[in-house]
Every structure is written in C-alpha cells, then in structure tokens.
XYZ file of C-alpha atoms in Angstrom:
716
model
C 12.841 -46.539 56.637
C 10.789 -47.655 53.653
C 12.175 -47.950 50.163
C 9.581 -45.387 49.075
C 10.940 -42.817 51.477
C 14.504 -43.481 50.343
C 13.398 -43.105 46.726
C 11.729 -39.793 47.534
C 14.889 -38.563 49.255
C 16.990 -39.491 46.240
C 14.547 -37.706 43.906
C 14.662 -34.672 46.194
C 18.477 -34.727 46.115
C 18.571 -34.863 42.337
C 16.042 -32.014 42.145
C 18.104 -29.857 44.491
C 21.227 -30.536 42.435
C 19.416 -29.596 39.225
C 18.014 -26.389 40.704
C 21.410 -25.391 42.091
C 23.047 -26.071 38.736
C 20.478 -23.939 36.904
C 20.747 -21.157 39.470
C 24.519 -21.116 39.329
C 24.407 -20.574 35.577
C 22.748 -17.188 36.199
C 25.426 -15.922 38.594
C 28.496 -15.047 36.507
C 30.713 -14.308 39.483
C 30.210 -17.840 40.801
C 30.139 -19.922 37.636
C 32.476 -22.600 36.373
C 36.150 -22.214 35.631
C 37.263 -19.642 33.071
C 40.772 -19.039 31.820
C 41.596 -15.779 30.044
C 44.716 -15.913 27.919
C 45.177 -12.137 27.716
C 48.194 -10.914 25.754
C 49.035 -7.719 23.843
C 48.718 -9.857 20.692
C 45.005 -10.582 21.161
C 43.777 -7.705 23.341
C 42.886 -4.028 22.965
C 43.550 -1.913 26.048
C 41.225 1.050 26.680
C 40.245 2.947 29.823
C 37.386 4.410 31.816
C 37.600 7.128 34.445
C 35.793 6.102 37.617
C 36.232 7.273 41.170
C 35.887 5.196 43.193
C 36.499 2.236 40.886
C 34.159 -0.708 40.645
C 35.859 -3.375 42.736
C 33.718 -6.333 41.700
C 30.268 -7.459 40.661
C 28.645 -6.262 43.883
C 29.759 -2.658 43.286
C 28.816 -2.575 39.603
C 25.453 -1.201 38.458
C 24.670 -2.290 34.880
C 22.134 0.549 34.492
C 23.775 2.822 31.884
C 22.479 5.882 33.741
C 24.360 4.775 36.865
C 27.802 3.893 35.548
C 27.016 0.822 33.485
C 28.908 0.167 30.272
C 27.491 2.286 27.448
C 29.411 1.365 24.330
C 27.332 1.056 21.178
C 28.772 -1.208 18.537
C 30.739 -3.177 21.136
C 28.585 -3.889 24.189
C 25.157 -2.820 22.928
C 24.377 -2.992 19.241
C 22.187 -0.927 16.931
C 19.605 -2.285 14.545
C 21.554 -0.439 11.827
C 24.004 2.470 11.738
C 25.219 5.056 9.257
C 28.695 5.654 7.885
C 29.025 9.358 8.625
C 31.227 10.264 5.686
C 29.234 8.361 3.037
C 25.693 8.502 4.425
C 25.275 4.790 3.722
C 23.642 2.504 6.287
C 25.264 -0.637 7.630
C 22.738 -3.359 8.589
C 23.531 -4.725 12.045
C 20.950 -6.542 14.192
C 18.408 -5.778 11.461
C 19.186 -7.271 8.067
C 16.583 -5.289 6.091
C 13.773 -2.742 6.444
C 11.160 -0.979 4.299
C 9.130 2.231 4.676
C 5.488 2.874 3.863
C 3.249 5.855 4.628
C -0.108 4.513 5.851
C -3.453 6.169 4.988
C -3.582 7.897 8.409
C -0.199 9.540 7.741
C 1.797 7.227 10.011
C 5.164 6.060 8.692
C 5.580 2.297 9.038
C 9.207 1.167 9.159
C 8.991 -2.613 8.793
C 12.080 -4.304 10.242
C 13.381 -7.856 9.989
C 15.971 -8.982 12.542
C 18.895 -11.316 12.084
C 19.299 -14.390 14.263
C 21.705 -13.083 16.887
C 21.916 -13.558 20.639
C 22.471 -11.972 23.996
C 25.557 -13.138 25.837
C 23.441 -15.607 27.830
C 22.341 -17.376 24.653
C 18.804 -15.959 24.560
C 17.923 -14.741 21.037
C 17.586 -11.026 20.329
C 13.959 -10.555 19.272
C 11.455 -7.854 18.454
C 10.222 -7.995 22.036
C 13.586 -6.570 23.073
C 13.030 -3.773 20.557
C 9.566 -3.166 22.013
C 10.799 -3.012 25.628
C 13.777 -0.792 24.831
C 11.688 1.618 22.757
C 9.081 1.907 25.520
C 11.634 2.791 28.193
C 13.346 5.218 25.818
C 10.102 7.171 26.016
C 11.001 8.006 29.618
C 14.048 9.904 28.348
C 12.219 11.467 25.368
C 13.764 9.161 22.762
C 10.929 6.786 21.858
C 10.423 6.227 18.122
C 6.662 5.962 17.785
C 4.896 2.718 18.628
C 6.440 -0.722 18.038
C 4.138 -3.404 16.654
C 5.473 -6.962 17.025
C 4.367 -9.447 14.349
C 6.656 -12.279 15.425
C 10.027 -12.686 17.121
C 11.948 -11.399 14.103
C 9.490 -9.055 12.353
C 8.224 -5.803 13.827
C 7.421 -2.262 12.768
C 8.010 1.224 14.087
C 4.837 3.285 13.674
C 6.026 6.902 13.614
C 3.346 9.637 13.837
C 3.071 12.284 11.156
C 5.300 15.252 11.938
C 7.949 13.097 13.592
C 9.529 11.704 10.444
C 10.944 13.187 7.262
C 8.426 13.252 4.380
C 9.471 10.641 1.846
C 9.353 13.249 -0.931
C 12.269 15.174 0.602
C 15.785 14.380 -0.685
C 17.600 12.140 1.777
C 14.376 11.115 3.540
C 15.121 7.377 3.512
C 18.493 7.884 5.207
C 17.077 10.350 7.744
C 14.162 8.080 8.683
C 16.421 5.043 8.893
C 18.537 7.001 11.338
C 15.491 7.982 13.412
C 14.053 4.466 13.591
C 17.031 2.115 13.533
C 19.891 4.016 15.097
C 19.076 7.122 17.097
C 18.283 5.649 20.512
C 17.824 2.128 19.178
C 20.947 0.597 20.639
C 18.973 -2.332 22.027
C 19.764 -2.485 25.736
C 17.015 -4.558 27.388
C 16.689 -8.335 27.261
C 12.892 -8.608 27.524
C 12.903 -12.409 27.721
C 15.170 -12.137 30.751
C 12.729 -9.559 32.044
C 12.862 -10.542 35.707
C 15.975 -8.332 35.789
C 14.083 -5.213 34.650
C 10.610 -6.517 35.529
C 9.616 -3.806 38.051
C 10.368 -1.030 35.559
C 8.960 -2.793 32.478
C 5.678 -3.716 34.205
C 5.146 -0.194 35.515
C 6.043 1.354 32.146
C 3.661 -0.966 30.282
C 0.867 -0.037 32.701
C 1.545 3.654 31.980
C 2.146 3.308 28.245
C -0.574 5.803 27.287
C 1.114 8.431 29.465
C 4.505 7.673 27.925
C 2.944 8.165 24.490
C 1.553 11.572 25.495
C 4.887 12.494 27.083
C 6.495 11.932 23.685
C 3.837 12.858 21.127
C 1.119 14.850 22.894
C 0.565 18.600 22.781
C 2.294 20.863 25.278
C -0.497 20.526 27.857
C -0.565 16.740 27.554
C 3.220 16.532 27.785
C 3.191 18.596 30.975
C 0.525 16.431 32.594
C 2.304 13.242 31.526
C 5.566 14.511 32.994
C 3.878 14.870 36.392
C 2.353 11.387 36.235
C 5.614 9.768 35.102
C 8.023 11.664 37.364
C 8.393 8.820 39.875
C 8.774 6.196 37.146
C 11.388 8.305 35.340
C 13.351 8.683 38.578
C 13.111 4.957 39.293
C 14.263 4.115 35.769
C 17.287 6.398 35.911
C 18.376 5.214 39.370
C 17.363 1.534 39.226
C 19.966 -1.078 40.148
C 18.975 -4.350 38.503
C 20.408 -7.567 39.927
C 23.437 -8.467 37.865
C 23.168 -11.437 35.571
C 24.344 -12.300 32.107
C 22.271 -11.050 29.217
C 23.155 -7.365 29.238
C 25.133 -7.464 26.012
C 23.803 -8.109 22.534
C 26.930 -6.731 20.891
C 30.075 -8.630 19.931
C 31.539 -8.344 23.468
C 30.196 -8.805 26.986
C 31.447 -7.998 30.472
C 33.096 -11.164 31.781
C 35.142 -9.928 34.743
C 35.599 -6.949 37.047
C 38.660 -6.220 39.156
C 39.642 -3.029 40.992
C 42.107 -2.413 38.137
C 39.976 -3.052 35.055
C 36.836 -4.289 33.352
C 37.348 -7.264 31.066
C 35.221 -7.751 27.955
C 35.153 -11.133 26.228
C 33.639 -12.168 22.919
C 29.901 -12.827 22.915
C 29.716 -16.311 21.348
C 26.080 -15.749 20.328
C 26.679 -12.589 18.270
C 25.955 -13.307 14.624
C 29.406 -12.381 13.239
C 31.534 -12.756 16.358
C 34.322 -14.569 14.488
C 34.983 -11.484 12.355
C 36.115 -9.497 15.410
C 39.872 -9.647 15.816
C 40.475 -8.907 19.538
C 39.693 -11.795 21.855
C 39.521 -9.395 24.772
C 39.082 -5.724 25.570
C 40.614 -4.478 28.818
C 39.253 -1.197 30.182
C 41.620 0.110 32.832
C 39.913 1.977 35.668
C 41.597 5.350 36.264
C 40.562 8.081 38.663
C 42.099 11.025 36.795
C 43.217 12.109 33.345
C 46.792 12.475 34.584
C 46.812 8.692 35.017
C 45.427 8.330 31.494
C 48.152 10.539 30.007
C 50.850 8.543 31.801
C 49.363 5.254 30.599
C 49.234 6.536 27.020
C 52.835 7.714 27.111
C 54.048 4.366 28.444
C 52.066 2.261 25.978
C 49.599 0.771 28.436
C 46.634 1.958 26.334
C 46.067 0.780 22.757
C 43.653 3.459 21.585
C 42.103 6.743 22.667
C 39.801 8.738 20.391
C 38.612 12.114 21.654
C 37.918 15.762 20.831
C 40.979 17.959 20.608
C 39.494 20.271 23.231
C 39.767 17.558 25.869
C 43.548 17.293 25.460
C 45.943 19.996 26.566
C 48.334 20.886 23.701
C 51.233 20.557 26.141
C 50.380 16.897 26.779
C 50.466 15.744 23.156
C 54.291 15.885 22.720
C 54.721 13.854 25.913
C 52.352 11.151 24.698
C 53.833 10.989 21.204
C 57.395 10.821 22.538
C 56.749 7.083 22.738
C 57.937 5.865 19.298
C 55.033 3.413 19.052
C 52.321 6.041 19.651
C 50.862 7.644 16.533
C 48.506 10.647 16.771
C 45.995 11.252 13.976
C 44.066 14.507 13.647
C 40.940 14.752 11.503
C 37.992 17.148 11.039
C 35.070 16.184 13.226
C 31.760 17.939 14.005
C 30.929 21.481 14.942
C 33.262 23.724 16.836
C 33.589 26.643 19.208
C 31.046 29.439 18.927
C 30.269 32.879 20.326
C 26.587 33.641 20.879
C 25.364 37.247 20.759
C 23.013 38.534 23.468
C 20.233 40.578 21.862
C 19.471 42.249 25.200
C 22.366 44.496 24.207
C 20.524 46.771 21.737
C 23.623 47.286 19.594
C 24.118 43.524 19.173
C 20.486 43.222 18.094
C 21.538 45.027 14.884
C 22.587 42.565 12.126
C 25.227 44.966 10.772
C 26.994 45.111 14.161
C 27.048 41.326 14.483
C 28.366 40.981 10.941
C 31.038 43.618 11.665
C 32.283 41.686 14.698
C 32.429 38.560 12.535
C 34.659 40.339 9.988
C 36.793 42.140 12.598
C 38.691 39.091 13.909
C 40.886 36.470 12.268
C 39.134 33.588 14.007
C 41.128 30.809 12.359
C 44.446 32.318 13.387
C 43.361 32.627 17.019
C 41.973 29.078 17.137
C 45.123 27.551 15.689
C 47.239 29.480 18.172
C 45.133 28.139 21.055
C 44.843 24.506 19.952
C 48.001 24.172 17.899
C 48.403 24.146 14.126
C 47.016 20.932 12.694
C 44.628 20.363 15.598
C 41.796 22.621 14.492
C 40.405 23.726 11.130
C 38.936 26.907 9.637
C 35.203 27.258 10.167
C 33.217 25.956 7.163
C 32.106 28.779 4.875
C 29.640 30.041 4.001
C 28.197 29.747 7.504
C 24.845 28.053 6.975
C 24.534 25.823 10.038
C 25.656 22.724 8.134
C 28.836 20.708 8.412
C 30.699 19.873 5.183
C 29.401 16.285 5.317
C 26.166 17.638 3.832
C 27.967 18.492 0.589
C 24.937 18.063 -1.679
C 22.757 20.236 0.520
C 25.381 22.968 0.847
C 25.871 23.122 -2.900
C 22.129 23.249 -3.501
C 21.560 25.970 -0.863
C 24.353 28.184 -2.220
C 23.157 27.801 -5.817
C 19.523 28.419 -4.903
C 20.140 31.738 -3.141
C 22.633 32.905 -5.765
C 19.872 32.526 -8.340
C 17.595 34.898 -6.383
C 19.907 37.913 -6.629
C 22.638 39.777 -4.674
C 20.511 40.368 -1.563
C 20.089 36.633 -1.142
C 23.617 35.450 -1.974
C 25.338 33.566 0.852
C 28.199 35.449 2.560
C 31.694 34.221 3.454
C 32.839 35.783 6.735
C 36.567 35.901 6.121
C 38.760 38.335 8.047
C 38.242 41.867 6.658
C 38.778 44.745 9.104
C 37.932 47.365 6.449
C 34.527 45.806 5.782
C 33.908 45.591 9.542
C 34.609 49.324 9.800
C 32.211 50.117 6.943
C 29.412 48.065 8.499
C 29.720 49.819 11.876
C 29.811 53.238 10.254
C 26.728 52.365 8.185
C 24.621 52.205 11.362
C 26.029 55.336 13.034
C 29.072 54.058 14.944
C 32.152 56.289 15.068
C 35.773 55.585 15.960
C 37.732 58.082 18.087
C 41.314 57.583 19.250
C 41.137 53.931 18.267
C 37.915 53.213 20.195
C 34.424 52.662 18.761
C 31.451 54.695 20.037
C 27.761 53.891 19.620
C 25.314 56.241 17.858
C 24.327 57.735 21.256
C 27.955 58.594 22.038
C 28.683 55.868 24.606
C 31.796 53.728 24.382
C 31.073 50.374 22.748
C 32.345 47.716 25.173
C 31.631 44.000 25.501
C 31.829 41.227 28.092
C 32.625 37.661 27.051
C 31.475 34.911 29.438
C 32.972 31.412 29.518
C 32.409 28.519 31.937
C 35.071 27.609 34.466
C 35.218 23.981 33.310
C 36.198 24.930 29.760
C 39.374 23.195 28.536
C 42.599 25.226 28.749
C 42.641 25.797 24.979
C 39.166 27.377 25.080
C 40.061 29.600 28.020
C 43.120 30.753 26.090
C 41.038 31.292 22.962
C 38.475 33.407 24.834
C 41.222 35.677 26.134
C 42.770 36.078 22.687
C 39.365 36.924 21.169
C 38.900 39.654 23.774
C 42.362 40.998 22.963
C 41.615 40.997 19.216
C 38.325 42.869 19.644
C 40.018 45.365 21.950
C 42.739 45.920 19.351
C 40.037 46.577 16.761
C 38.596 49.258 19.032
C 35.902 47.373 20.963
C 37.175 47.011 24.574
C 36.270 43.484 25.676
C 36.812 41.668 28.954
C 36.511 37.951 29.767
C 34.465 36.802 32.746
C 34.803 33.174 33.855
C 31.668 31.985 35.648
C 31.190 28.795 37.740
C 30.003 26.189 35.272
C 27.434 24.869 37.744
C 25.683 28.240 37.488
C 25.436 28.156 33.699
C 21.631 28.106 33.500
C 21.389 30.976 35.980
C 23.919 32.980 33.967
C 21.877 32.436 30.810
C 18.605 33.439 32.458
C 20.155 36.597 33.930
C 21.570 37.525 30.512
C 24.255 39.905 31.781
C 26.794 38.841 29.164
C 27.245 40.313 25.690
C 29.013 37.301 24.197
C 28.701 33.717 25.454
C 31.340 31.096 24.605
C 29.764 27.752 23.666
C 29.647 25.407 20.661
C 27.686 24.803 17.469
C 26.432 21.827 15.466
C 27.860 18.708 17.062
C 24.917 16.497 16.101
C 24.912 14.607 12.818
C 21.823 13.188 11.166
C 22.185 11.670 7.700
C 20.126 12.566 4.683
C 18.473 15.775 5.865
C 20.101 18.697 7.758
C 19.383 18.992 11.449
C 19.743 22.462 12.992
C 20.410 21.274 16.516
C 21.480 22.831 18.816
C 22.002 26.350 17.537
C 18.713 26.919 15.702
C 16.248 25.849 18.391
C 17.936 24.361 21.472
C 20.122 27.427 22.032
C 17.370 29.690 20.712
C 14.585 28.395 22.937
C 13.694 27.164 26.409
C 15.633 26.788 28.678
C 18.795 27.757 26.786
C 17.953 30.903 24.861
C 21.531 32.092 24.665
C 20.581 35.083 22.506
C 17.464 36.221 24.400
C 15.928 36.702 20.958
C 12.548 35.676 19.595
C 14.191 34.341 16.451
C 11.981 36.238 14.007
C 13.859 36.711 10.730
C 12.800 39.075 7.942
C 13.766 37.949 4.450
C 14.717 40.314 1.582
C 11.250 39.852 0.072
C 9.657 41.232 3.250
C 8.264 37.962 4.603
C 9.105 36.830 8.120
C 9.444 33.465 9.832
C 10.495 31.991 13.181
C 13.940 30.401 13.060
C 13.436 28.212 16.176
C 10.094 26.904 14.918
C 11.413 26.271 11.430
C 14.546 24.641 12.839
C 12.475 21.699 14.054
C 10.373 21.304 10.901
C 11.481 18.791 8.305
C 10.616 20.657 5.116
C 12.686 21.983 2.227
C 11.335 25.504 2.696
C 12.372 25.610 6.356
C 15.803 24.132 5.707
C 16.498 26.851 3.147
C 15.177 29.664 5.341
C 17.133 28.674 8.441
C 20.339 28.350 6.398
C 19.848 31.870 5.040
C 19.106 33.284 8.510
C 22.201 31.721 10.067
C 24.242 33.286 7.282
C 22.746 36.778 6.937
C 21.267 37.353 10.398
C 23.787 35.432 12.516
C 23.047 35.026 16.213
C 26.340 33.195 16.697
C 29.848 33.097 15.225
C 31.455 29.857 14.125
C 34.970 30.360 15.481
C 36.537 27.172 14.160
C 35.918 23.615 13.063
C 36.773 21.108 15.756
C 39.158 18.290 15.084
C 39.222 14.884 16.599
C 42.427 13.227 17.670
C 43.153 9.544 18.060
C 46.209 8.091 19.765
C 47.177 4.635 18.487
C 49.707 2.236 19.955
C 51.272 0.559 16.918
C 53.568 -1.808 18.820
C 51.234 -4.804 18.620
C 48.412 -3.779 16.268
C 48.076 -2.822 12.604
C 45.420 -0.092 12.463
C 43.337 1.072 9.449
C 45.023 4.465 9.687
C 43.845 5.773 6.310
C 40.130 5.038 6.849
C 39.052 8.463 8.072
C 35.395 7.453 8.336
C 36.247 5.064 11.171
C 38.090 7.665 13.229
C 35.435 10.321 12.699
C 32.812 7.782 13.695
C 34.513 6.840 16.960
C 33.715 10.341 18.233
C 29.969 9.759 17.835
C 28.020 7.096 19.721
C 25.549 6.717 16.854
C 27.767 5.128 14.211
C 28.999 1.654 13.259
C 32.597 2.853 13.660
C 33.553 0.619 16.590
C 31.981 -2.412 14.942
C 33.915 -1.721 11.748
C 37.174 -0.886 13.547
C 37.317 -4.115 15.541
C 36.903 -6.156 12.362
C 39.538 -4.208 10.407
C 42.564 -4.396 12.671
C 45.175 -7.132 12.745
C 47.640 -8.153 15.423
C 51.335 -8.340 14.697
C 52.995 -11.730 15.255
C 54.425 -12.246 18.744
C 58.076 -11.337 19.138
C 60.298 -13.060 21.690
C 62.952 -10.704 23.003
C 66.153 -12.268 24.291
C 68.831 -10.280 26.107
C 72.176 -11.420 27.489
C 73.875 -9.891 30.512
C 77.669 -9.849 30.364
C 79.200 -11.851 33.250
C 81.050 -9.938 35.952
C 83.164 -11.274 38.752
C 81.774 -9.043 41.479
C 78.769 -6.730 41.742
C 79.066 -4.116 44.452
C 76.511 -1.539 43.233
C 72.991 -1.418 41.876
C 72.667 -1.125 38.101
C 69.705 0.610 36.461
C 68.314 -1.422 33.587
C 65.580 -0.232 31.248
C 63.337 -2.981 29.961
C 60.268 -2.833 27.783
C 58.692 -5.815 29.481
C 58.054 -6.583 33.122
C 56.005 -9.340 34.697
C 53.987 -8.542 37.789
C 52.123 -11.290 39.617
C 49.528 -10.517 42.253
C 47.064 -12.671 44.130
C 43.673 -11.248 45.025
C 41.173 -12.929 47.332
C 37.556 -11.971 46.698
C 34.714 -13.672 48.603
C 36.809 -16.704 49.381
C 38.004 -17.067 45.804
C 41.717 -16.883 45.056
C 42.504 -15.465 41.630
C 46.029 -15.126 40.273
C 46.684 -12.420 37.682
C 49.893 -12.376 35.685
C 49.901 -9.006 33.966
C 52.266 -7.561 31.393
C 53.141 -3.899 30.899
C 55.356 -2.075 28.447
C 56.364 0.591 30.957
C 60.129 1.061 31.370
C 61.105 -0.285 34.780
C 64.068 0.132 37.092
C 65.580 -3.126 38.295
C 68.375 -4.107 40.658
C 70.711 -6.536 38.883
C 73.281 -8.758 40.598
C 74.877 -11.206 38.190
C 78.017 -13.349 38.020
C 77.143 -15.529 35.014
C 75.615 -14.876 31.588
C 71.847 -14.573 31.937
C 69.346 -14.979 29.098
C 65.839 -13.585 29.680
C 62.803 -13.976 27.463
C 59.969 -11.473 27.624
C 56.680 -12.885 28.839
C 53.509 -11.385 27.424
C 50.690 -13.504 28.783
C 48.002 -12.871 31.355
C 46.339 -16.031 32.644
C 43.307 -15.571 34.861
C 41.916 -18.809 36.306
C 38.708 -18.992 38.294
C 37.541 -21.876 40.538
C 36.610 -25.069 38.783
C 33.561 -25.660 40.983
C 31.251 -22.766 41.754
C 30.388 -21.787 45.310
C 26.689 -22.303 44.654
C 27.321 -25.794 43.326
C 29.348 -26.687 46.431
C 26.457 -25.573 48.659
C 24.085 -27.748 46.671
C 26.344 -30.781 47.012
C 26.570 -30.231 50.774
C 22.765 -30.142 51.025
C 22.520 -33.397 49.116
C 25.150 -35.067 51.322
C 23.223 -34.005 54.434
C 20.027 -35.520 53.028
C 21.781 -38.789 52.206
C 23.486 -38.968 55.632
C 20.145 -38.375 57.325
C 18.614 -41.179 55.304
C 21.435 -43.585 56.178
C 21.174 -42.667 59.857
C 17.457 -43.279 59.835
C 17.972 -46.711 58.303
C 20.631 -47.566 60.879
C 18.377 -46.571 63.769
C 15.498 -48.601 62.342
C 17.677 -51.720 62.137
C 18.565 -51.384 65.826
C-alpha cells in the first residue's frame, strides 16, 4: 500500500471523527457527561399534568401546540413585558424601542435587541423575530410586517387600525404590549432553521396569504383561510426533530425522565447569573389528586393558580403542612351571568337591572369559594378591572358631568329597588311569585357547563335559590361542556354561567371578551345585535365599538355595560399561590409578582426567579436510644428519606439519588446508639463518552485495521 493511500485513509479517519464530534453536539440525549447537583437548596420544584408522561427525548414533542414547554419568562422570553400593577414595561430581549407613524399611516416600532443567546450558543437575532412573527400569523397573532435592518435592529410595521393612535392616553404602553409582548415570546431559532425548515419555507412562500389572513377584509380572510388550512394544520401538529436551541429564556430543558422534566440554566442568556435557582424540576403527574398530595407533603415549591381551580375543601389539607403558606390576591375578571335576549322579558333593560339588584352576589360568591378567596365585583360595572384606575376615574367623572341620566350606577344589593324596576315595566307579584305583563309566571333557566369547578356549580345553585326566594322561580341545568357551542347556538337558556374580563392590556382598556367575543360570532351568548341607544337618542353598536381603539368608543362601551348590561359581574376572582417556605425565602409582599404569575404575558416569572433566596442548608442529626432487644417494628416519622433508583435507557445507566420531604414509615432494629444525618442531594451522572462518539471511534479503528492488513498482505 502506498504512503499516499495511507495518508488519505488517515485524513478520512480524522474527517469522520470531526463530523461525528460535530454531530454529537446536536444530540442532547447522547452528549458528553453532565452532573446535576440537585438539592432543595438550589432547586425550585414545580409540576405539569401529563398522561401519559413523557418518558424521554423520543416521546417529547417540543412544538408548544403538542405538549412542548410553554413557559414565557423562563423557557421562552419576551422582547419586553409589562408589570401589570404599575403599567410599566420591563425591557427583556429588547433593550429599547421607539414608535413613529409613517406618512402612509403605518406605525413603525423600531426595536433594538440585546446580545443574548439560545441555549445552543447561537445569538438571538431579528431573524428569529421575523420567523416567529410570520408563523404567529397562522394562529392570528402576527403583529404587522417585520423589517430586518441587521441582526440586532428591526421594526414592526403595524397597519393603520391595528394599533392605538398615539394621541390616545396610554397609547405607548398599549402599542408596546401589542408589538413586544402579546405573542412575541420568541420561540423559533431561525438560524437553526433546519429544525423548523419545512414549515418556515412553506410559510415564507405563502406570506402574502398570511398577510391577508391577518389584515385583509372579510372576503380576503376567508379565501386565505382556505389556502392556508393545510399549512395551519401542519404547523399545529408538526413534530420537529429535537435538538438544543429551543430556549432563549434563562432556563432550558436539559433532561427528561418518566418522573420529571429538568430545566437547567441557559449559560447564553444575558443575565443568567441573576437567576437564583440552578435547576427547576417539573414533576410529571397524571391527576390533580397527585398534585394536592405533593403540595401537602412539601414536594412542590410553588403553585400559582385561579381560586376556581382549587376545591375549598383541599386548601386546609395543603396548608396543614407548617411550611406551606397560601396567599390570596385579587386577579382578573370573575364569574358572570349572561342574559339571553331571545327571552323578550330579558331584552328589557329594567328587568336585567332588577335581577342585578335582587341578589346579594358577593355573599353567595364568598359562601361558594370561602371568605378571603374571592372579592366583591368592581363597581361601578364598566367592563374594566381596577388596574385601569385612571380610566375608571375619568369615565365616572365624565358621565357625572353630563347629568343624572348618564351617571354610572352601582349595582349593590337592593331588593326594594329591584321590585320598583319590575313594577315599572308592568310586572306584578302574587303570592310571592312574579308575573309578566301578559300574566304568565316569570321563570328562568340557568345553564352551566359540566366541567365547571365545584365552587361554580355550588354558586350556580345558590343563585337559582336566591332568585327563587325573590319570586323568580329558577332552575339550574348542567349541560355537557363539549356541547357548549351547540347550546349557545340553540339559545334555550335564559341565563348562561361564564366569565368576564380576564384579559389585561396596559395603557388602553380592552373590552375582550364580553363586549365583542361573547357578543359576536361564534359566541353570541346574548343573541343580541348589541345596538345601544344613549340618553341623547343616538345609537351605536357595542360589539363594533368594542374593537375600536378610540376614546369615544371606550366611553360608549363603558356606559352600555353599566346602563344596558347584557351580563352580571358576580364577583372578582382571586388568585391563590401556595409557597413552600422550608428552603426558600419568597418575596411574599410583592403582589405584582403573584398577580403576574397568573398571566402568561408578564415578566412575573423572570422577576420572581431573581428575587428569591435559598435558606442555608441545615444538617439534621438524630440519635436513637440503645435497646438490648428489639422484638417489634417501630414506626418512625422522618422529614427526610433517600431513595436511589437505577434506570436504563437506550443502553445508558443513570443513577438518580432523590430527596423528598414526605413523612415515611420505617422499620427500625437497633442495639447501639445510631446517629443519622439527612442527605439532601440529587446527583445525576450521564456517560462520559457519547454513543455517537463511540460509533465514530469504531469506524476509525476499522479503517486503520484495514489499512494495516493491506500493508501486511502487500509485504507477503
């Protein structure tokens, strides 16, 4: 064999080794050794409910529409986000932005990005913004066109009519929310585009249709929907090959076991060192009963949720753990009853107002949820949550200045006023029962979905009882939740149990869902055209005005919701957060953080994880008194137990040493003093040499052996 051939074989071997090394770096489940020093003193424990659980990388789909991690502020990051209680914006991946209205009426939001990175080390650039925004158009969330000037400078070009006029109070905050936060949790690594390449290429080729789907007229939108239907389906169901580079937030997914997801710090995030937890463990549970048990035993560090998702009977069990603290705080929106205008009597404003006055809604809500876990509905009812304090004050003052007919009304419990209102439109009460002007008994049906939380089902029943006691016989009908749209279209109900105003947009009020989503297609709860007549005789359409960003429309819709109510605000929902204080100091008094954790469009999680601190480790030593003979089993309660399990996945042996704070029952046999020290460390070690690398080395060895054999044969 010639020296030239040997040289070529050696070059080929080196090339194979290089290619294998590069390839192995893109397969996280096969990469080099990693050791996770997971302890309660550096880790936050959360949970997800999945059935069946993801058992490893092969069963995990990173597409957020198919079970992938969707956690803004932790896994994906926004360009910027708003503090809900102050209205101030927190710069995140974008460090600054400016707004200019161009001569053609387009709003240009010029954005400059920080130097931050995906978890694979690739920089986050404006091309990622461009790709994400384009695909958001397939789910009706695109923010205009994105023009890229360079990797770190780009602009959102928002068409006229889709942004808040800059002359309106709060316009800068509202437009910042539209462009930088709402939908703009950057989720696609464009430079790693081979992962999403089939979808991105097809979307780019159909960009003009996506634009019409978002910003065209009704005819154009309908045609675009037909053209894009296959692409939309493919996008929502796509399973990209897993690789690193899915996280541009402070944490990334570094391991999957049948028990939990493990998030590690993203070393390329621009302020990663400010985040206190080294790890986030998300236990995989199949049911909420498992979650409640884990909370009560201290296995979960934090759970923030709406009070309606927790049964009042469960809370005392969870908080019986001395380390668990429950915080309740006012959140967004609340329970609501929608009137059906197909009932001619409910189409009369005086009748709807009378029903509002006839019931002590706050008392019933607190009885259903528990005192301290819900709040009185904000008054006057104007469709706005109290976080819009400046707007509410301005609206109330404005209408008060126009005279008594315009003054905003507070619907506080007043049975006498309810009686007067019914009598004013010809209703009469006989033997404790109300009769309509045509002499028929005035009865109502209240519909509620079968999947409503227990507290809401209880509340619906108590509302029916209260109306019946007032003289309006009312029955509750529970319908299969899967048939909700059919129930709405049929319109056989008189009252429909739902919710109001759970969407927050800073700066300018947003009357979603009650003013146009629940008053339009396909969810016209009220079966009403929404035409409101003002005291001055002029009329307007509430659903049309609800979508228009003008001062005149904001004022009109607020007045209509108050004086011509098509729904009743029963209560003001509270949020509840359960905190395990055994290992962590929490910013308990910062209400803005806890309110924000209930909304996916806030910087709350980013702020929270930089404002906690871990308590110093405590070594617990216990001594067992010596006994001469042990003839029975003793039950010992311990706050620490060490469980070691070995799992073999694809030929890889991984040892997990996990710690729990669940009381355990142990069998103790002892004849001498025993001192035990609690162990609180989880060490997860993965193979030092990756499988792919081993294969490459084998290939190289084969090549070299073949070369040596050839030389030996030649010498013979």
